[in-house]
Short mmCIF file of C-alpha atoms and ligand atoms in Angstrom, two decimals:
data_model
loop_
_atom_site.label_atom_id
_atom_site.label_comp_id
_atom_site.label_asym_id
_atom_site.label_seq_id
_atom_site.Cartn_x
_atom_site.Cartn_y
_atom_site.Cartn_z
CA UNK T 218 2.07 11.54 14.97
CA UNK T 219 -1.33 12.52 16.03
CA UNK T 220 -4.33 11.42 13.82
CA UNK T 221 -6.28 14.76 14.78
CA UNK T 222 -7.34 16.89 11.60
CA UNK T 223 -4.20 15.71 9.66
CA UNK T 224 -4.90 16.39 5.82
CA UNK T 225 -3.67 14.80 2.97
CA UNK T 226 -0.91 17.55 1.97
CA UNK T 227 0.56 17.78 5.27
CA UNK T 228 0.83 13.79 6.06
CA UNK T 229 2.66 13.60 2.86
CA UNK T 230 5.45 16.73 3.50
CA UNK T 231 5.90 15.05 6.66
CA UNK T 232 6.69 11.76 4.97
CA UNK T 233 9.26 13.62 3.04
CA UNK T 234 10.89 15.45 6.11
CA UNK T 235 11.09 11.99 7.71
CA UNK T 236 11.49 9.68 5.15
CA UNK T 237 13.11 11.64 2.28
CA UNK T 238 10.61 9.38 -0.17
CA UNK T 239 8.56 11.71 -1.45
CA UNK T 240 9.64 14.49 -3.73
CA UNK T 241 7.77 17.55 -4.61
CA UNK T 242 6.57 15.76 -8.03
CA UNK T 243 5.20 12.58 -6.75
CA UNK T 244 3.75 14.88 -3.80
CA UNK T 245 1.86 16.65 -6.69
CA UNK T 246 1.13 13.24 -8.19
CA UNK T 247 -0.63 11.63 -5.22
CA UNK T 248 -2.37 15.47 -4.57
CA UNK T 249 -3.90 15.03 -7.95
CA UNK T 250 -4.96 11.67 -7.94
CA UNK T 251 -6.98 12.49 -4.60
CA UNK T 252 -8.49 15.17 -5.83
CA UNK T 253 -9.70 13.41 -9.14
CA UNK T 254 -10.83 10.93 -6.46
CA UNK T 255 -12.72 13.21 -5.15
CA UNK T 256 -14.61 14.62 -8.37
CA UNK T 257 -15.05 10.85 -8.78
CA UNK T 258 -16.63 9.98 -5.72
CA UNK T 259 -18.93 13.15 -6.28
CA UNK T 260 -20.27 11.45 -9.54
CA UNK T 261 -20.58 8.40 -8.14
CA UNK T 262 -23.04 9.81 -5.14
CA UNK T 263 -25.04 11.14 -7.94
CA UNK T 264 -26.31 8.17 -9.11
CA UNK T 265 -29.43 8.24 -10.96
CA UNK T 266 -29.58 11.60 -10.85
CA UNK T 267 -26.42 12.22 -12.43
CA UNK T 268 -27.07 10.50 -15.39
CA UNK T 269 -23.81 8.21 -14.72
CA UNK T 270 -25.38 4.71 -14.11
CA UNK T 271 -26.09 2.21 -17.24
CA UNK T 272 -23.30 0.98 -19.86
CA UNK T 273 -21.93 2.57 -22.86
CA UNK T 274 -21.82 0.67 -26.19
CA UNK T 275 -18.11 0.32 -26.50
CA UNK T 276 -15.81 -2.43 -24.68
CA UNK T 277 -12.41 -1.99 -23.64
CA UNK T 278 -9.40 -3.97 -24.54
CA UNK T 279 -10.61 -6.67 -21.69
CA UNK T 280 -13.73 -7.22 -24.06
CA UNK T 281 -15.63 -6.18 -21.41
CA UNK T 282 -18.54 -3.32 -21.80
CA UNK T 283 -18.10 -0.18 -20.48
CA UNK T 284 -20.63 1.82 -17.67
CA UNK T 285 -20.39 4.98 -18.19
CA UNK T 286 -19.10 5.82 -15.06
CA UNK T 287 -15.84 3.97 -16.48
CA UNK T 288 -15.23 6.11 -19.11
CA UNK T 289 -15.99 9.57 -16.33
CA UNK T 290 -13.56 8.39 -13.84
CA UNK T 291 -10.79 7.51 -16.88
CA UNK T 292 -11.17 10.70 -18.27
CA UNK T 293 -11.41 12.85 -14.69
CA UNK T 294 -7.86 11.06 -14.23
CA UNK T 295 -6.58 11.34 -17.67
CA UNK T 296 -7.77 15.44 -17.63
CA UNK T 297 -6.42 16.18 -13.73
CA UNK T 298 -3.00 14.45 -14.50
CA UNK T 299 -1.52 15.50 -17.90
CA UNK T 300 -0.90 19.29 -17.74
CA UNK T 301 0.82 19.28 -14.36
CA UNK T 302 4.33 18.50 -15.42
CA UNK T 303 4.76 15.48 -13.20
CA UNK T 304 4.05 12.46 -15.58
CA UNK T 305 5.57 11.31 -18.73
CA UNK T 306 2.55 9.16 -19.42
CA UNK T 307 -0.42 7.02 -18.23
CA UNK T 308 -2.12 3.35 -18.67
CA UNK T 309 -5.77 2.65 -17.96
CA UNK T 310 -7.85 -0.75 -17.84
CA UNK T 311 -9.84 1.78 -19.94
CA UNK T 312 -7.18 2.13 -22.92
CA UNK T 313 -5.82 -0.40 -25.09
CA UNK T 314 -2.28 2.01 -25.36
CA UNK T 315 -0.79 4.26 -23.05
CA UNK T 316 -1.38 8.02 -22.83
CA UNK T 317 1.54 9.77 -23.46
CA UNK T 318 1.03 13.81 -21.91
CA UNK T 319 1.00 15.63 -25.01
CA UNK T 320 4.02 18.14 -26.23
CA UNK T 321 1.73 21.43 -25.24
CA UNK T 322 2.28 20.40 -21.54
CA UNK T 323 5.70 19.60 -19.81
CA UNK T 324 6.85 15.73 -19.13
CA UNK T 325 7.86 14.77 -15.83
CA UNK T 326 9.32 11.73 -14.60
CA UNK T 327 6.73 9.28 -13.15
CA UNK T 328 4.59 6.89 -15.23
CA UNK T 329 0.75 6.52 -13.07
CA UNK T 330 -1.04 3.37 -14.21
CA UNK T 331 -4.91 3.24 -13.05
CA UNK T 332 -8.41 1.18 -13.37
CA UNK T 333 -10.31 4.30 -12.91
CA UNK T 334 -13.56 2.50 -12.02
CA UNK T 335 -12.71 -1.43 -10.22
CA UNK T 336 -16.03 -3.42 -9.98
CA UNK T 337 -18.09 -1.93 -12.18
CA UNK T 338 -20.93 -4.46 -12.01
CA UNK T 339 -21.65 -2.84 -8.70
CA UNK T 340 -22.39 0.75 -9.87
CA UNK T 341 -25.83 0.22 -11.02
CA UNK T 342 -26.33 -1.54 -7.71
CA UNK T 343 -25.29 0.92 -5.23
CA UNK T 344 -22.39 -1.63 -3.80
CA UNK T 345 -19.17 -0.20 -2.87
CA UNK T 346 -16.75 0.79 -6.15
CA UNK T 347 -13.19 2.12 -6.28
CA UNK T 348 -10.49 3.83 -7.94
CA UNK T 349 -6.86 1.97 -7.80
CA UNK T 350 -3.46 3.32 -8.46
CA UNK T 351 -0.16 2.71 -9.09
CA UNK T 352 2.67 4.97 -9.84
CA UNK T 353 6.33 3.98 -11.48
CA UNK T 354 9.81 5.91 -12.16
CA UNK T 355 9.97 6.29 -15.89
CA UNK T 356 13.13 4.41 -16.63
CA UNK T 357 16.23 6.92 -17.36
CA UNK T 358 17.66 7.61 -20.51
CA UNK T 359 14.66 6.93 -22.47
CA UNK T 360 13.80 9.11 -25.29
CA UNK T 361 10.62 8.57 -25.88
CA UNK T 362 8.45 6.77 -23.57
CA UNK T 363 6.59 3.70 -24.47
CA UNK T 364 4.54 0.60 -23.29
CA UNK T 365 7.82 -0.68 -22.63
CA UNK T 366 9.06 1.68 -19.84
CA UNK T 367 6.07 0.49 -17.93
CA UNK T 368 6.84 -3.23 -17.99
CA UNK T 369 8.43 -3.03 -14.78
CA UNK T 370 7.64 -5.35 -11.81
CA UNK T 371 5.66 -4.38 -9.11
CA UNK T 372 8.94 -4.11 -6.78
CA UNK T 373 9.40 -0.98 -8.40
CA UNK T 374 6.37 1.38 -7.72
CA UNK T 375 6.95 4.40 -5.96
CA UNK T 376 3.42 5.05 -4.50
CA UNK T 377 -0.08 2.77 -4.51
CA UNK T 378 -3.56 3.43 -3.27
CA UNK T 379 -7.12 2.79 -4.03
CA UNK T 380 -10.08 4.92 -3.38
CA UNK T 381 -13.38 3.50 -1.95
CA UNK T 382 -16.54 4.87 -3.30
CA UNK T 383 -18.70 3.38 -0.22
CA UNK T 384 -20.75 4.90 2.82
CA UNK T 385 -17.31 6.84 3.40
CA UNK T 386 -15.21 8.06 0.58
CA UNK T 387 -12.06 6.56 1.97
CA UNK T 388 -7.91 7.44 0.19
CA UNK T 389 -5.76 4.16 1.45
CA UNK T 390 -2.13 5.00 -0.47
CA UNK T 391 1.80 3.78 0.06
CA UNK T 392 4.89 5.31 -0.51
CA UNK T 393 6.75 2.46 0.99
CA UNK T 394 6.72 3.61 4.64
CA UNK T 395 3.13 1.57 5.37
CA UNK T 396 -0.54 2.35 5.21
CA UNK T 397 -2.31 5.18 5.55
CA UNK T 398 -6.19 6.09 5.72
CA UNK T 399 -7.80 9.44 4.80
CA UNK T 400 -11.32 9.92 5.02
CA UNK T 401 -12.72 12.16 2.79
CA UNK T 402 -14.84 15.25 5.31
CA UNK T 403 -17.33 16.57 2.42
CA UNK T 404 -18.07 20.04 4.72
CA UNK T 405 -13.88 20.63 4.07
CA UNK T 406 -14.03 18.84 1.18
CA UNK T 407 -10.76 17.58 1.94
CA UNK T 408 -8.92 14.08 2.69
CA UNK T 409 -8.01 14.15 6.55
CA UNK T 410 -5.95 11.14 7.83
CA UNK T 411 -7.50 8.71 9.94
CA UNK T 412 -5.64 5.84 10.35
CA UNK T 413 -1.92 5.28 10.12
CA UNK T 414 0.64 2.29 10.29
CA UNK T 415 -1.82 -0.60 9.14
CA UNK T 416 -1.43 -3.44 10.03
CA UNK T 417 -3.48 -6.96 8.26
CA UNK T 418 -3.58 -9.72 11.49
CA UNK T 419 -1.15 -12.78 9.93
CA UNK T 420 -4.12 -15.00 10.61
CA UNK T 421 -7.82 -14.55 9.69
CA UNK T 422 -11.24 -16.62 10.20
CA UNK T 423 -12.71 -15.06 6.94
CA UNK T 424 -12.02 -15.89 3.14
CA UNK T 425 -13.32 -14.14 -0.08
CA UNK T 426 -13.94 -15.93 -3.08
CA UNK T 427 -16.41 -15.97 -5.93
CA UNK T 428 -17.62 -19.64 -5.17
CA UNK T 429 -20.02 -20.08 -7.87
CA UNK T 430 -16.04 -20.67 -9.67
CA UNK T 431 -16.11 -23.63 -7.59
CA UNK T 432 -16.02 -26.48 -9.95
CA UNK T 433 -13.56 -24.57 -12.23
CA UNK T 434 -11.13 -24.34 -9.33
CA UNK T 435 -7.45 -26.35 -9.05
CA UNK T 436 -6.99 -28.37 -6.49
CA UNK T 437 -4.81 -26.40 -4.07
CA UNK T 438 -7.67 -23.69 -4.10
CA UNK T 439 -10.38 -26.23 -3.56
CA UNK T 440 -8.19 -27.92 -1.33
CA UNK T 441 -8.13 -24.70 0.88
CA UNK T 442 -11.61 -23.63 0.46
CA UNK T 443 -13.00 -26.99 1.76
CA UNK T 444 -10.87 -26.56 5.13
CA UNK T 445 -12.45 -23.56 5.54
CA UNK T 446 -16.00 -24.79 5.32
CA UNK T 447 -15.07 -28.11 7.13
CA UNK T 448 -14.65 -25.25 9.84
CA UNK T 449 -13.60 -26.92 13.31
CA UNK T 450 -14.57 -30.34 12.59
CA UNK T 451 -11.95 -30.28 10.01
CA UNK T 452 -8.20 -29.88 9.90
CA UNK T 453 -8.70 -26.46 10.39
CA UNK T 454 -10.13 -26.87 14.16
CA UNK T 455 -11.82 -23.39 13.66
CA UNK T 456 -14.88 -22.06 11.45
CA UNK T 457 -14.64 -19.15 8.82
CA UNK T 458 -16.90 -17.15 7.79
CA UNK T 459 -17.02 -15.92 3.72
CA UNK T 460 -17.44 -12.56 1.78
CA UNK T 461 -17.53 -11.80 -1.53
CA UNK T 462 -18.22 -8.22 -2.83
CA UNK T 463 -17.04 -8.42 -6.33
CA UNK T 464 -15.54 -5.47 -5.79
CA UNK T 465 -11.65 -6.24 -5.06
CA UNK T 466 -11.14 -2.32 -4.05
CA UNK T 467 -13.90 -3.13 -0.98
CA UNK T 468 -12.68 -6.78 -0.69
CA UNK T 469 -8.89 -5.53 0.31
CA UNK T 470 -10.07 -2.57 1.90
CA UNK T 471 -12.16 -4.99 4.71
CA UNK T 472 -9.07 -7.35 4.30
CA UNK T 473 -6.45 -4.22 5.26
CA UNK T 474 -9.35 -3.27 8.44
CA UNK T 475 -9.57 -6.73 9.89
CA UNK T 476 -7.81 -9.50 8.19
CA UNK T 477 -8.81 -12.10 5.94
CA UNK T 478 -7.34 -13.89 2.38
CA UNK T 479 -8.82 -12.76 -0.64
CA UNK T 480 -8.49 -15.29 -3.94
CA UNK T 481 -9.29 -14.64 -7.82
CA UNK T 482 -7.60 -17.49 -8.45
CA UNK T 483 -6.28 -19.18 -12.34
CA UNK T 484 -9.57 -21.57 -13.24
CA UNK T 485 -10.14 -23.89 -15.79
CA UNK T 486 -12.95 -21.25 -17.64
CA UNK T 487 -10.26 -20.03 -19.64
CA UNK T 488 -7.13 -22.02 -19.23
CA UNK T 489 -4.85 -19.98 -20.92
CA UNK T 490 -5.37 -17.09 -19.10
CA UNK T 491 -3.66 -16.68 -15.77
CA UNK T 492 -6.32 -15.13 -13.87
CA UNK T 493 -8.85 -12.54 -13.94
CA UNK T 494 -7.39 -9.72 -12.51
CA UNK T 495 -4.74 -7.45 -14.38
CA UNK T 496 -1.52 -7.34 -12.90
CA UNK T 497 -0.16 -3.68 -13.77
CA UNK T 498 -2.95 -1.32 -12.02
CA UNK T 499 -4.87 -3.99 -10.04
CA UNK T 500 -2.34 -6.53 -8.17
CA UNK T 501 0.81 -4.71 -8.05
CA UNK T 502 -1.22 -1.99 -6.20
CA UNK T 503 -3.03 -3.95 -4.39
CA UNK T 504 -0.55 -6.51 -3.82
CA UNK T 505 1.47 -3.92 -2.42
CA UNK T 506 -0.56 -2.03 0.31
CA UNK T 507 -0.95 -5.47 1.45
CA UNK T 508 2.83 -6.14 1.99
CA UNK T 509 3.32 -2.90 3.71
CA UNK T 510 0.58 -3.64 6.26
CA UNK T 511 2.44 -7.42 6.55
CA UNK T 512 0.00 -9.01 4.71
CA UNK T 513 1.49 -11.04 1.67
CA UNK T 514 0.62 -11.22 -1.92
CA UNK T 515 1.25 -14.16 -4.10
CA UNK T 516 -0.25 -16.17 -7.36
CA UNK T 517 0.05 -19.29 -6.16
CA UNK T 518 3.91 -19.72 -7.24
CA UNK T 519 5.64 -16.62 -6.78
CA UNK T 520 5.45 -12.94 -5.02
CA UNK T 521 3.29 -11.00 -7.19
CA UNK T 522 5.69 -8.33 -6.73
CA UNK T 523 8.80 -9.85 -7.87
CA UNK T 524 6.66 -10.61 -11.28
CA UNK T 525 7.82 -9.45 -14.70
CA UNK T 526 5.22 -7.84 -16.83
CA UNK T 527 5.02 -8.99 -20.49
CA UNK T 528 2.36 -7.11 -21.06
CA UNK T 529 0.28 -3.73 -20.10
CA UNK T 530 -2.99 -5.57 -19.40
CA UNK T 531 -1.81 -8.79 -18.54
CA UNK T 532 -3.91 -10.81 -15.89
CA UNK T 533 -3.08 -12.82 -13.05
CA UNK T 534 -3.98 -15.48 -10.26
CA UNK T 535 -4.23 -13.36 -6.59
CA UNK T 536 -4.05 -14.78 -3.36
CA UNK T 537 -3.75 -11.74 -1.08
CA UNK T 538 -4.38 -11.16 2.61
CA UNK T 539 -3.06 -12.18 6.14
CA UNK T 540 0.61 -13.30 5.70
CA UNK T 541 -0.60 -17.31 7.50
CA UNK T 542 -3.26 -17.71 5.49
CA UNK T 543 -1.41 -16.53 2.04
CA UNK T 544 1.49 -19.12 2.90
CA UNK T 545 -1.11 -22.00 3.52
CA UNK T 546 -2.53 -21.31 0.24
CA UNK T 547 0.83 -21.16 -1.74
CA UNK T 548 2.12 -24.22 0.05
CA UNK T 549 -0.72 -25.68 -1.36
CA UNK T 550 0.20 -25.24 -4.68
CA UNK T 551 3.74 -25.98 -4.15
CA UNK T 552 2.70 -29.52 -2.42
CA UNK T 553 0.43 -30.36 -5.56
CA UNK T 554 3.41 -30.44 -8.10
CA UNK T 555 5.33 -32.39 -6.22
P1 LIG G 872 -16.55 -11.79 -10.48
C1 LIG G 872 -14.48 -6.30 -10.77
O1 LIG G 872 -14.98 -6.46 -12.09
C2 LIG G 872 -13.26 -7.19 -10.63
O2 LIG G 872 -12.30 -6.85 -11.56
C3 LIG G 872 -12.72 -7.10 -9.21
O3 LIG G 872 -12.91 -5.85 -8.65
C4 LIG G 872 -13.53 -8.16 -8.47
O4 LIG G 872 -12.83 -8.71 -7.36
C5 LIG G 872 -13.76 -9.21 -9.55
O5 LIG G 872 -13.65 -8.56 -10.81
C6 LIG G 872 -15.14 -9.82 -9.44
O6 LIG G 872 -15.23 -10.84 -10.41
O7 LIG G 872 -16.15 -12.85 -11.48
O8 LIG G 872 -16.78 -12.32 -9.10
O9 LIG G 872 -17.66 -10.88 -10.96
#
């Protein structure tokens, strides 16, 4: 298929005609998602002038502060999706409890899990932000839909994507047939696809990891890490090069353009806790996209797909990125227990 002037509506009617993957619902889904996107990334240009930048004085169930621009994008995506019949509820980093579409509007069948605003501590520095996305089946035969009917590994999503808020406004989504790219063209005001069939290179010369973590580190990371910066007087035989934008939507989104492993790794900061990132609308998505542009996504141990949720806003360890890389890392870990 032709990249030229493709938008968003048509690239996804032909996925149904040749993949039979996309019903009319989740086609209205994915529509609505880019076009909060889009009212998103508007806000987001704003800036200063749009009154969006600073933090609120509330914290969401992470314990983390909210910018204000967190609490826009929630509600743009909380207002866009619930009246349209598609979804019987929602989940957002920004909510302790899910949002179940009120009886005045008609309950569909998907469940759309978001962090309306990943990396906020970039907004009031004009660094790349994003919107990420995951969508689920709601599970059949269930009355009324709870937290429950969303505990469902990340096998199971239907359609993923992310939206970076950087010098282009770029829509990267799955339905299980690979990557796609739209661009968003501001005269048309419309997404139009620009690059199909991704594909992540199985091995990379370029790692991302917050090192100042360092010291907190287990040993397969570190292990890893200090190959890289041996570079090719180590065991490695080649030199990387690092990046680290604290932004995981811009992290993958260089990682799905030209390679490269991307770690939040478990540390010993907080033992108990698996990781930083949350599992249900940041790796899963994420984790995803990856896999269908033959990357690989694990947590040191296991698939992050084939994980089973315990929890809405549970976190976990990520290792994501070219599929060589990912396996060196998680043989790593295996090694060290033995
Ligand atoms: P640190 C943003 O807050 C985020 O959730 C991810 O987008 C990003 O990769 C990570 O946290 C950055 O964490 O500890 O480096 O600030």
């Amino acid at each position: 298929m032709s990249t030229s002037r493709i938008s968003l509506t048509r690239y996804l009617i032909e996925q149904e005609r040749i993949h039979g993957t996309l019903p009319p619902q989740l086609r209205l889904l994915l529509e609505v998602v880019a076009r909060s996107c889009k009212s998103i990334s508007l806000s987001v240009t704003k800036g200063a002038l749009g009154d969006i930048l600073g933090a609120t004085k509330t914290e969401n169930i992470q314990g983390e502060v909210q910018k204000k621009l967190d609490i826009i994008a929630n509600e743009v995506l909380i207002e866009a999706n619930e009246w349209g019949g598609h979804l019987a509820a929602m989940a957002s980093e920004e909510m302790d409890s899910i949002h179940v579409i009120p009886n005045r509007y008609p309950q569909g069948e998907y469940l759309l899990l978001f962090d309306p605003l990943d990396g906020s501590s970039n907004i009031d520095v004009n660094v790349s932000i994003g919107t990420i996305f995951s969508v689920l089946k709601k599970p059949e035969n269930t009355p009324a839909v709870g937290e429950a009917d969303f505990l469902q590994p990340g096998s199971k999503q239907v359609a993923a994507g992310y939206c970076v808020y950087g010098p282009q406004t770029t829509l990267v989504l799955t339905v299980g047939n690979g990557v796609a790219m739209f661009t968003l063209d501001r005269e048309q005001g419309s997404f139009v696809l620009t690059q199909e069939n991704i594909q992540v290179p199985e091995d990379t010369q370029e790692f991302a990891i917050n090192m100042s973590n360092m010291r907190h580190w287990a040993a397969p990371v570190k292990r890893y890490v200090d190959e890289c910066l041996a570079g090719e007087e180590g065991v490695r035989e080649k030199n990387f090069n690092m990046r680290w934008i604290a932004s995981m939507v811009a992290d993958v989104h260089r990682i799905l353009t030209r390679g490269g492993v991307f770690m939040y790794p478990w540390d010993k900061r907080e033992p108990n806790k698996p990781g930083k990132l949350r599992l249900m609308y940041e790796a899963n998505p994420m984790s995803w996209l990856i896999e269908q542009a033959g990357g690989a996504a694990t947590n040191g141990q296991q698939r992050i797909l084939d994980l089973q949720p315990a929890g809405l806003h549970e976190r976990v360890s990520v290792i994501l990125g070219s599929k060589n890389e990912v396996a060196r890392v998680t043989r790593y870990h295996a090694e060290a227990v033995k």
